[in-house]
């Protein structure tokens, strides 16, 4: 049986009439940039996320970049982030000229470790009047945790640390739209707990466009205005550029498609969660817990529906590469997110990190394996995956 990592064809079949009508409408209007479809999407996305402001941008990467640029974070600044994420999380920090400071992850959740972060601050930083300065005399301007695989990181800790040290809190929520965190009485939604939240609508995401698209959400009205200017090359009045921004606009065709899909998002995320539950139960039933580490659900008892949205279902094994090969031979597609921790990337060599600096992230890079998951994945396909893994360890 062939089991793809992701199959979007069934989703498209169900939506094709609506998607095609929406795109035809845009084509007929010949309005492609900053039109009514984007305005409609921004309103709906702000409501969905529970954020006062939502600004459509051209990708998740550009969401991060626009936020950093709008904050004038750059040369001489440092920004703290996780060592284990998609490249853009760290790459954008370097792209604006700031220094990324990587922090090890929690080995269970794959998200930034609050303990490691506090340790870094205690050991390497000193407090000055307006914030924190590191051992390289750089002012630490921001903290960028990523909610990896659809699970929020410990936002109570991220908020406490950022408030304590006057850090701007930018959530990389590219993989976590709709994911919730038990934050006091009111649940916190991914992207809305910090100062800004960045989302990606890359086609494989839980909410995927038909190309590249992204979003920033924020609470502060002035900052939202600045982001809108930033996504148009820092231009407020026509051809008057207040500051340097970029072409970070989300186009009408993508917005029209996202408008069709957004109302279905919670249903898709619930279906992913059910598929994840099936995997977990079947792995346990097959006695595989001793062989593979299963995903954790730290907020499952919180009463929150979207305590995990399973953008990915990631297992871990020291025999990962052999297991992957075994599954590949049986036509089961898997993926490695990510084969290198950020400090191991050749382009970050100049930062001077070395092997062993972040053991949990390094281990995750060597051992993690993403299994096929998508809302419509058939249970027989999942059972086949479980059986093939059982045979490998058999
Ligand atoms: C954690 C994370 N951050 C940022 C991005 C960048 O998003 P995009 O691919 O839309 O530029 C992604 C997307 O893959 C991601 O997974």
Short mmCIF file of C-alpha atoms and ligand atoms in Angstrom, two decimals:
data_model
loop_
_atom_site.label_atom_id
_atom_site.label_comp_id
_atom_site.label_asym_id
_atom_site.label_seq_id
_atom_site.Cartn_x
_atom_site.Cartn_y
_atom_site.Cartn_z
CA UNK A 1 0.00 0.00 0.00
CA UNK A 2 1.35 3.42 -0.92
CA UNK A 3 1.01 5.90 1.94
CA UNK A 4 1.95 9.49 1.08
CA UNK A 5 3.10 11.86 3.79
CA UNK A 6 0.35 14.26 2.79
CA UNK A 7 -2.44 14.00 0.25
CA UNK A 8 -4.42 17.15 -0.44
CA UNK A 9 -6.42 15.76 -3.36
CA UNK A 10 -9.48 14.72 -1.36
CA UNK A 11 -9.63 18.13 0.31
CA UNK A 12 -9.50 19.78 -3.09
CA UNK A 13 -12.20 17.51 -4.51
CA UNK A 14 -14.55 18.56 -1.72
CA UNK A 15 -13.81 22.26 -2.21
CA UNK A 16 -13.08 22.52 -5.91
CA UNK A 17 -16.35 24.20 -6.91
CA UNK A 18 -16.05 26.87 -4.22
CA UNK A 19 -12.34 27.42 -4.79
CA UNK A 20 -12.78 27.72 -8.52
CA UNK A 21 -15.73 30.12 -8.14
CA UNK A 22 -13.72 32.27 -5.74
CA UNK A 23 -10.69 32.41 -8.02
CA UNK A 24 -12.88 33.11 -11.06
CA UNK A 25 -14.37 36.03 -9.18
CA UNK A 26 -10.91 37.49 -8.65
CA UNK A 27 -9.96 36.91 -12.28
CA UNK A 28 -13.16 38.58 -13.47
CA UNK A 29 -12.55 41.56 -11.22
CA UNK A 30 -8.93 41.86 -12.42
CA UNK A 31 -8.11 43.17 -8.96
CA UNK A 32 -5.12 41.20 -7.74
CA UNK A 33 -3.41 43.23 -5.04
CA UNK A 34 -4.78 44.65 -1.75
CA UNK A 35 -8.43 44.16 -2.68
CA UNK A 36 -11.63 42.95 -1.02
CA UNK A 37 -10.62 39.27 -0.74
CA UNK A 38 -7.63 40.20 1.38
CA UNK A 39 -9.73 42.53 3.55
CA UNK A 40 -12.26 39.71 4.03
CA UNK A 41 -9.53 37.23 4.91
CA UNK A 42 -7.81 39.57 7.37
CA UNK A 43 -11.10 40.17 9.18
CA UNK A 44 -11.94 36.45 9.35
CA UNK A 45 -8.41 35.44 10.35
CA UNK A 46 -8.30 38.07 13.12
CA UNK A 47 -11.61 36.74 14.44
CA UNK A 48 -10.46 33.13 14.17
CA UNK A 49 -7.22 33.81 16.02
CA UNK A 50 -8.83 36.15 18.53
CA UNK A 51 -6.49 39.02 17.66
CA UNK A 52 -7.53 42.63 17.11
CA UNK A 53 -5.36 42.97 13.98
CA UNK A 54 -4.36 40.62 11.17
CA UNK A 55 -2.13 41.63 8.30
CA UNK A 56 -1.85 39.34 5.29
CA UNK A 57 1.67 38.87 3.99
CA UNK A 58 3.40 36.91 1.25
CA UNK A 59 4.67 33.95 3.32
CA UNK A 60 5.47 32.79 6.83
CA UNK A 61 9.07 33.79 6.24
CA UNK A 62 8.00 37.28 5.23
CA UNK A 63 5.74 37.47 8.28
CA UNK A 64 8.80 37.01 10.50
CA UNK A 65 10.90 39.32 8.37
CA UNK A 66 8.29 42.09 8.27
CA UNK A 67 7.86 41.97 12.05
CA UNK A 68 11.61 42.20 12.67
CA UNK A 69 11.98 45.00 10.10
CA UNK A 70 9.01 46.94 11.46
CA UNK A 71 10.58 46.73 14.92
CA UNK A 72 13.87 48.03 13.51
CA UNK A 73 15.73 45.06 14.90
CA UNK A 74 19.09 44.88 13.19
CA UNK A 75 22.84 45.19 13.45
CA UNK A 76 24.10 45.14 17.03
CA UNK A 77 20.96 43.46 18.34
CA UNK A 78 20.52 39.85 19.39
CA UNK A 79 17.33 37.82 19.18
CA UNK A 80 16.78 34.64 21.13
CA UNK A 81 15.12 31.72 19.39
CA UNK A 82 14.83 27.95 19.40
CA UNK A 83 17.62 25.79 17.99
CA UNK A 84 15.18 23.39 16.37
CA UNK A 85 12.80 24.76 13.78
CA UNK A 86 12.40 25.42 10.09
CA UNK A 87 15.30 27.53 8.86
CA UNK A 88 13.26 30.74 8.52
CA UNK A 89 12.87 31.07 12.30
CA UNK A 90 16.59 31.74 12.69
CA UNK A 91 17.30 32.83 9.13
CA UNK A 92 15.11 35.95 9.32
CA UNK A 93 16.90 37.15 12.44
CA UNK A 94 20.23 36.95 10.62
CA UNK A 95 18.73 38.50 7.48
CA UNK A 96 17.94 41.76 9.28
CA UNK A 97 21.52 41.88 10.55
CA UNK A 98 20.82 40.79 14.11
CA UNK A 99 22.52 37.86 15.82
CA UNK A 100 20.42 34.77 16.40
CA UNK A 101 20.96 33.26 19.84
CA UNK A 102 19.90 29.63 19.85
CA UNK A 103 18.45 27.84 22.86
CA UNK A 104 18.09 24.10 23.32
CA UNK A 105 14.71 22.41 23.22
CA UNK A 106 12.61 20.37 25.58
CA UNK A 107 13.23 16.79 24.41
CA UNK A 108 9.59 15.82 24.90
CA UNK A 109 7.85 18.67 23.07
CA UNK A 110 10.63 19.73 20.63
CA UNK A 111 9.84 23.32 21.61
CA UNK A 112 12.25 25.82 23.16
CA UNK A 113 13.14 24.85 26.72
CA UNK A 114 12.28 27.52 29.29
CA UNK A 115 14.87 25.97 31.63
CA UNK A 116 17.61 26.25 29.01
CA UNK A 117 16.50 29.80 28.23
CA UNK A 118 16.68 30.86 31.89
CA UNK A 119 20.07 29.17 32.16
CA UNK A 120 21.35 31.14 29.16
CA UNK A 121 20.10 34.41 30.62
CA UNK A 122 21.58 33.70 34.07
CA UNK A 123 24.92 32.55 32.71
CA UNK A 124 25.48 34.80 29.70
CA UNK A 125 23.55 38.02 30.18
CA UNK A 126 23.49 40.99 32.46
CA UNK A 127 20.64 43.32 33.18
CA UNK A 128 20.90 46.93 32.06
CA UNK A 129 18.42 49.75 32.50
CA UNK A 130 16.46 48.99 29.32
CA UNK A 131 16.81 45.23 29.12
CA UNK A 132 19.31 42.44 28.77
CA UNK A 133 22.78 42.51 27.25
CA UNK A 134 24.65 39.34 26.33
CA UNK A 135 28.31 38.40 26.56
CA UNK A 136 28.93 39.99 23.14
CA UNK A 137 27.54 43.33 24.33
CA UNK A 138 24.46 42.94 22.17
CA UNK A 139 21.10 44.14 23.39
CA UNK A 140 18.65 41.26 23.33
CA UNK A 141 15.62 42.77 21.67
CA UNK A 142 13.26 39.88 21.18
CA UNK A 143 12.38 36.29 21.92
CA UNK A 144 11.07 34.15 19.04
CA UNK A 145 9.73 30.79 20.20
CA UNK A 146 8.22 28.50 17.55
CA UNK A 147 5.18 26.31 18.22
CA UNK A 148 6.52 23.25 16.46
CA UNK A 149 4.42 20.52 14.86
CA UNK A 150 1.16 22.14 16.06
CA UNK A 151 1.88 22.24 19.80
CA UNK A 152 2.25 25.55 21.62
CA UNK A 153 5.41 26.01 23.59
CA UNK A 154 5.21 26.91 27.27
CA UNK A 155 3.80 30.39 26.80
CA UNK A 156 3.42 31.04 30.54
CA UNK A 157 7.18 30.82 30.78
CA UNK A 158 7.82 32.71 27.52
CA UNK A 159 5.57 35.56 28.69
CA UNK A 160 7.13 35.63 32.16
CA UNK A 161 10.68 35.71 30.79
CA UNK A 162 9.93 38.31 28.13
CA UNK A 163 8.16 40.58 30.64
CA UNK A 164 10.92 40.16 33.21
CA UNK A 165 13.59 41.18 30.71
CA UNK A 166 11.75 43.60 28.46
CA UNK A 167 11.95 41.34 25.40
CA UNK A 168 9.50 41.64 22.52
CA UNK A 169 7.75 38.31 22.21
CA UNK A 170 7.27 37.18 18.61
CA UNK A 171 5.54 33.82 18.20
CA UNK A 172 6.49 31.76 15.19
CA UNK A 173 3.09 30.12 14.84
CA UNK A 174 3.69 28.99 11.24
CA UNK A 175 2.80 25.39 12.14
CA UNK A 176 0.22 26.12 14.78
CA UNK A 177 -2.75 28.15 13.55
CA UNK A 178 -5.62 27.59 15.97
CA UNK A 179 -3.51 25.71 18.55
CA UNK A 180 -4.34 26.68 22.11
CA UNK A 181 -2.41 26.99 25.34
CA UNK A 182 -3.92 26.91 28.84
CA UNK A 183 -3.08 30.45 29.87
CA UNK A 184 -4.96 31.25 33.06
CA UNK A 185 -8.71 31.36 32.73
CA UNK A 186 -8.88 32.31 29.07
CA UNK A 187 -7.16 29.92 26.65
CA UNK A 188 -4.40 31.53 24.65
CA UNK A 189 -4.39 31.00 20.90
CA UNK A 190 -1.14 30.52 19.04
CA UNK A 191 0.19 33.83 17.76
CA UNK A 192 -1.95 36.03 20.00
CA UNK A 193 -0.25 35.64 23.37
CA UNK A 194 2.89 37.60 22.60
CA UNK A 195 3.41 40.94 20.87
CA UNK A 196 3.15 39.50 17.35
CA UNK A 197 2.31 36.14 15.83
CA UNK A 198 3.50 34.89 12.45
CA UNK A 199 1.68 32.29 10.37
CA UNK A 200 2.44 30.40 7.17
CA UNK A 201 -0.12 29.18 4.66
CA UNK A 202 2.39 27.12 2.69
CA UNK A 203 0.23 24.49 0.91
CA UNK A 204 1.09 21.67 3.33
CA UNK A 205 0.10 23.63 6.44
CA UNK A 206 -3.18 22.89 8.27
CA UNK A 207 -4.52 25.95 6.47
CA UNK A 208 -2.78 25.92 3.11
CA UNK A 209 -2.95 28.33 0.20
CA UNK A 210 -2.34 27.40 -3.45
CA UNK A 211 1.14 28.86 -3.26
CA UNK A 212 2.90 31.03 -0.72
CA UNK A 213 1.00 33.13 1.80
CA UNK A 214 1.31 34.24 5.42
CA UNK A 215 -0.12 36.43 8.15
CA UNK A 216 0.90 38.53 11.12
CA UNK A 217 -1.45 39.11 14.04
CA UNK A 218 -0.95 41.65 16.79
CA UNK A 219 -2.77 43.60 19.47
CA UNK A 220 -1.20 47.01 19.10
CA UNK A 221 -2.95 49.21 16.56
CA UNK A 222 0.10 51.36 15.83
CA UNK A 223 2.19 48.29 15.19
CA UNK A 224 -0.48 46.88 12.88
CA UNK A 225 -0.41 50.12 10.92
CA UNK A 226 3.35 49.97 10.70
CA UNK A 227 3.21 46.40 9.42
CA UNK A 228 0.77 47.43 6.70
CA UNK A 229 3.23 50.11 5.64
CA UNK A 230 6.15 47.69 5.94
CA UNK A 231 4.56 45.18 3.55
CA UNK A 232 4.51 47.93 0.90
CA UNK A 233 8.17 48.93 1.01
CA UNK A 234 7.59 51.25 3.97
CA UNK A 235 5.39 53.41 1.76
CA UNK A 236 2.62 55.42 3.37
CA UNK A 237 1.76 58.19 0.91
CA UNK A 238 2.35 57.10 -2.70
CA UNK A 239 6.08 56.80 -3.44
CA UNK A 240 6.98 58.31 -0.07
CA UNK A 241 8.91 55.69 1.85
CA UNK A 242 8.97 56.28 5.61
CA UNK A 243 11.28 53.34 6.29
CA UNK A 244 12.64 50.33 4.48
CA UNK A 245 10.17 47.52 4.13
CA UNK A 246 9.59 45.04 1.36
CA UNK A 247 7.04 43.62 -1.03
CA UNK A 248 5.34 41.41 1.53
CA UNK A 249 1.77 41.51 0.20
CA UNK A 250 -0.67 38.61 0.18
CA UNK A 251 -2.41 38.57 -3.19
CA UNK A 252 -6.14 38.36 -3.90
CA UNK A 253 -6.08 34.89 -5.47
CA UNK A 254 -4.48 33.37 -2.39
CA UNK A 255 -6.77 35.33 -0.08
CA UNK A 256 -9.84 34.14 -2.01
CA UNK A 257 -8.77 30.50 -1.60
CA UNK A 258 -7.97 31.00 2.09
CA UNK A 259 -11.44 32.50 2.58
CA UNK A 260 -12.97 29.26 1.32
CA UNK A 261 -10.73 27.12 3.52
CA UNK A 262 -10.63 28.99 6.83
CA UNK A 263 -14.15 27.95 8.00
CA UNK A 264 -13.05 24.30 7.60
CA UNK A 265 -9.81 24.63 9.53
CA UNK A 266 -11.06 23.51 12.95
CA UNK A 267 -12.67 20.43 11.39
CA UNK A 268 -9.43 19.53 9.65
CA UNK A 269 -7.37 20.03 12.80
CA UNK A 270 -9.84 17.86 14.75
CA UNK A 271 -9.51 15.14 12.09
CA UNK A 272 -5.72 15.34 12.36
CA UNK A 273 -6.01 14.99 16.15
CA UNK A 274 -8.21 11.91 15.73
CA UNK A 275 -5.70 10.41 13.31
CA UNK A 276 -2.92 11.13 15.82
CA UNK A 277 -4.91 9.48 18.58
CA UNK A 278 -5.35 6.41 16.40
CA UNK A 279 -1.59 6.17 15.78
CA UNK A 280 -0.82 6.60 19.47
CA UNK A 281 -3.34 3.97 20.59
CA UNK A 282 -2.20 1.49 17.96
CA UNK A 283 1.48 2.02 18.76
CA UNK A 284 0.72 1.40 22.42
CA UNK A 285 -1.40 -1.63 21.62
CA UNK A 286 1.48 -3.04 19.55
CA UNK A 287 3.82 -2.50 22.52
CA UNK A 288 6.02 -0.11 20.55
CA UNK A 289 6.38 2.53 23.26
CA UNK A 290 9.66 0.96 24.31
CA UNK A 291 11.01 1.29 20.76
CA UNK A 292 9.75 4.67 19.64
CA UNK A 293 9.07 7.86 21.51
CA UNK A 294 5.53 9.04 20.80
CA UNK A 295 4.38 12.68 20.66
CA UNK A 296 3.37 14.16 24.01
CA UNK A 297 0.19 16.11 24.72
CA UNK A 298 1.05 18.28 27.73
CA UNK A 299 -2.19 20.26 27.56
CA UNK A 300 -4.58 17.37 26.82
CA UNK A 301 -6.17 17.61 30.28
CA UNK A 302 -6.69 21.36 30.02
CA UNK A 303 -10.13 21.07 28.44
CA UNK A 304 -8.93 22.93 25.34
CA UNK A 305 -10.16 21.49 22.06
CA UNK A 306 -7.12 22.50 20.03
CA UNK A 307 -4.56 21.56 22.68
CA UNK A 308 -2.57 20.07 19.75
CA UNK A 309 -3.36 20.49 16.06
CA UNK A 310 -0.93 17.84 14.79
CA UNK A 311 0.55 19.67 11.88
CA UNK A 312 2.98 16.77 12.10
CA UNK A 313 2.96 13.47 13.96
CA UNK A 314 6.58 13.02 14.96
CA UNK A 315 8.09 9.94 16.56
CA UNK A 316 11.66 9.38 17.65
CA UNK A 317 14.03 6.45 17.51
CA UNK A 318 17.82 6.06 17.68
CA UNK A 319 17.34 3.73 14.67
CA UNK A 320 15.52 6.46 12.72
CA UNK A 321 17.45 6.20 9.46
CA UNK A 322 17.10 2.41 9.19
CA UNK A 323 13.43 2.67 10.13
CA UNK A 324 12.89 5.29 7.44
CA UNK A 325 14.53 3.11 4.85
CA UNK A 326 12.41 0.14 5.94
CA UNK A 327 9.23 2.23 5.57
CA UNK A 328 10.35 3.70 2.27
CA UNK A 329 10.79 0.21 0.82
CA UNK A 330 7.18 -0.44 1.81
CA UNK A 331 5.98 2.71 0.02
CA UNK A 332 5.41 4.67 3.21
CA UNK A 333 6.56 8.25 2.83
CA UNK A 334 8.11 9.91 5.87
CA UNK A 335 10.02 13.14 6.45
CA UNK A 336 12.70 14.46 8.72
CA UNK A 337 11.88 17.80 10.31
CA UNK A 338 14.73 18.73 10.62
CA UNK A 339 17.95 16.85 9.84
CA UNK A 340 20.14 19.60 11.30
CA UNK A 341 19.60 21.79 14.32
CA UNK A 342 19.93 25.47 13.46
CA UNK A 343 23.37 25.83 15.08
CA UNK A 344 24.58 23.01 12.83
CA UNK A 345 23.62 24.79 9.61
CA UNK A 346 26.68 25.68 7.53
CA UNK A 347 25.48 29.27 7.12
CA UNK A 348 25.51 29.76 10.90
CA UNK A 349 29.06 28.52 11.35
CA UNK A 350 30.13 32.13 11.92
CA UNK A 351 28.17 32.14 15.17
CA UNK A 352 30.77 29.81 16.68
CA UNK A 353 28.54 27.11 18.11
CA UNK A 354 29.91 23.59 18.29
CA UNK A 355 28.65 20.04 18.38
CA UNK A 356 27.30 19.22 21.83
CA UNK A 357 26.12 22.76 22.58
CA UNK A 358 22.44 21.79 22.31
CA UNK A 359 22.15 18.07 22.99
CA UNK A 360 18.36 17.84 22.89
CA UNK A 361 18.09 19.61 19.52
CA UNK A 362 20.98 17.59 18.09
CA UNK A 363 19.35 14.36 19.23
CA UNK A 364 15.99 15.39 17.76
CA UNK A 365 17.70 16.10 14.44
CA UNK A 366 19.21 12.60 14.45
CA UNK A 367 16.17 10.70 15.72
CA UNK A 368 12.90 12.39 14.76
CA UNK A 369 10.68 11.06 12.02
CA UNK A 370 7.40 12.53 10.78
CA UNK A 371 4.78 9.97 9.78
CA UNK A 372 2.01 10.47 7.23
CA UNK A 373 -0.81 12.59 8.63
CA UNK A 374 -3.58 14.64 7.07
CA UNK A 375 -7.28 15.05 7.87
CA UNK A 376 -8.52 12.43 5.42
CA UNK A 377 -5.84 9.78 6.02
CA UNK A 378 -7.53 6.37 5.92
CA UNK A 379 -7.26 4.29 9.11
CA UNK A 380 -6.13 1.29 7.01
CA UNK A 381 -3.16 3.33 5.80
CA UNK A 382 -2.30 4.26 9.38
CA UNK A 383 -2.68 0.65 10.49
CA UNK A 384 -0.31 -0.38 7.71
CA UNK A 385 2.23 2.20 8.96
CA UNK A 386 1.93 0.84 12.51
CA UNK A 387 2.24 -2.77 11.31
CA UNK A 388 5.32 -1.96 9.23
CA UNK A 389 6.95 -0.21 12.20
CA UNK A 390 6.08 -3.18 14.44
CA UNK A 391 7.70 -5.50 11.90
CA UNK A 392 10.85 -3.38 11.89
CA UNK A 393 11.26 -3.68 15.65
CA UNK A 394 9.72 -7.20 15.65
C1 LIG B 1 8.23 27.04 12.02
C2 LIG B 1 8.19 27.73 10.69
N1 LIG B 1 8.56 29.01 10.61
C3 LIG B 1 8.51 29.69 9.45
C4 LIG B 1 8.10 29.09 8.29
C5 LIG B 1 8.14 29.86 7.01
O1 LIG B 1 6.94 29.86 6.34
P1 LIG B 1 6.89 29.95 4.71
O2 LIG B 1 7.30 28.62 4.19
O3 LIG B 1 5.44 30.25 4.45
O4 LIG B 1 7.78 31.06 4.31
C6 LIG B 1 7.68 27.76 8.31
C7 LIG B 1 7.19 27.10 7.09
O5 LIG B 1 7.55 26.08 6.66
C8 LIG B 1 7.75 27.04 9.54
O6 LIG B 1 7.40 25.77 9.61
#
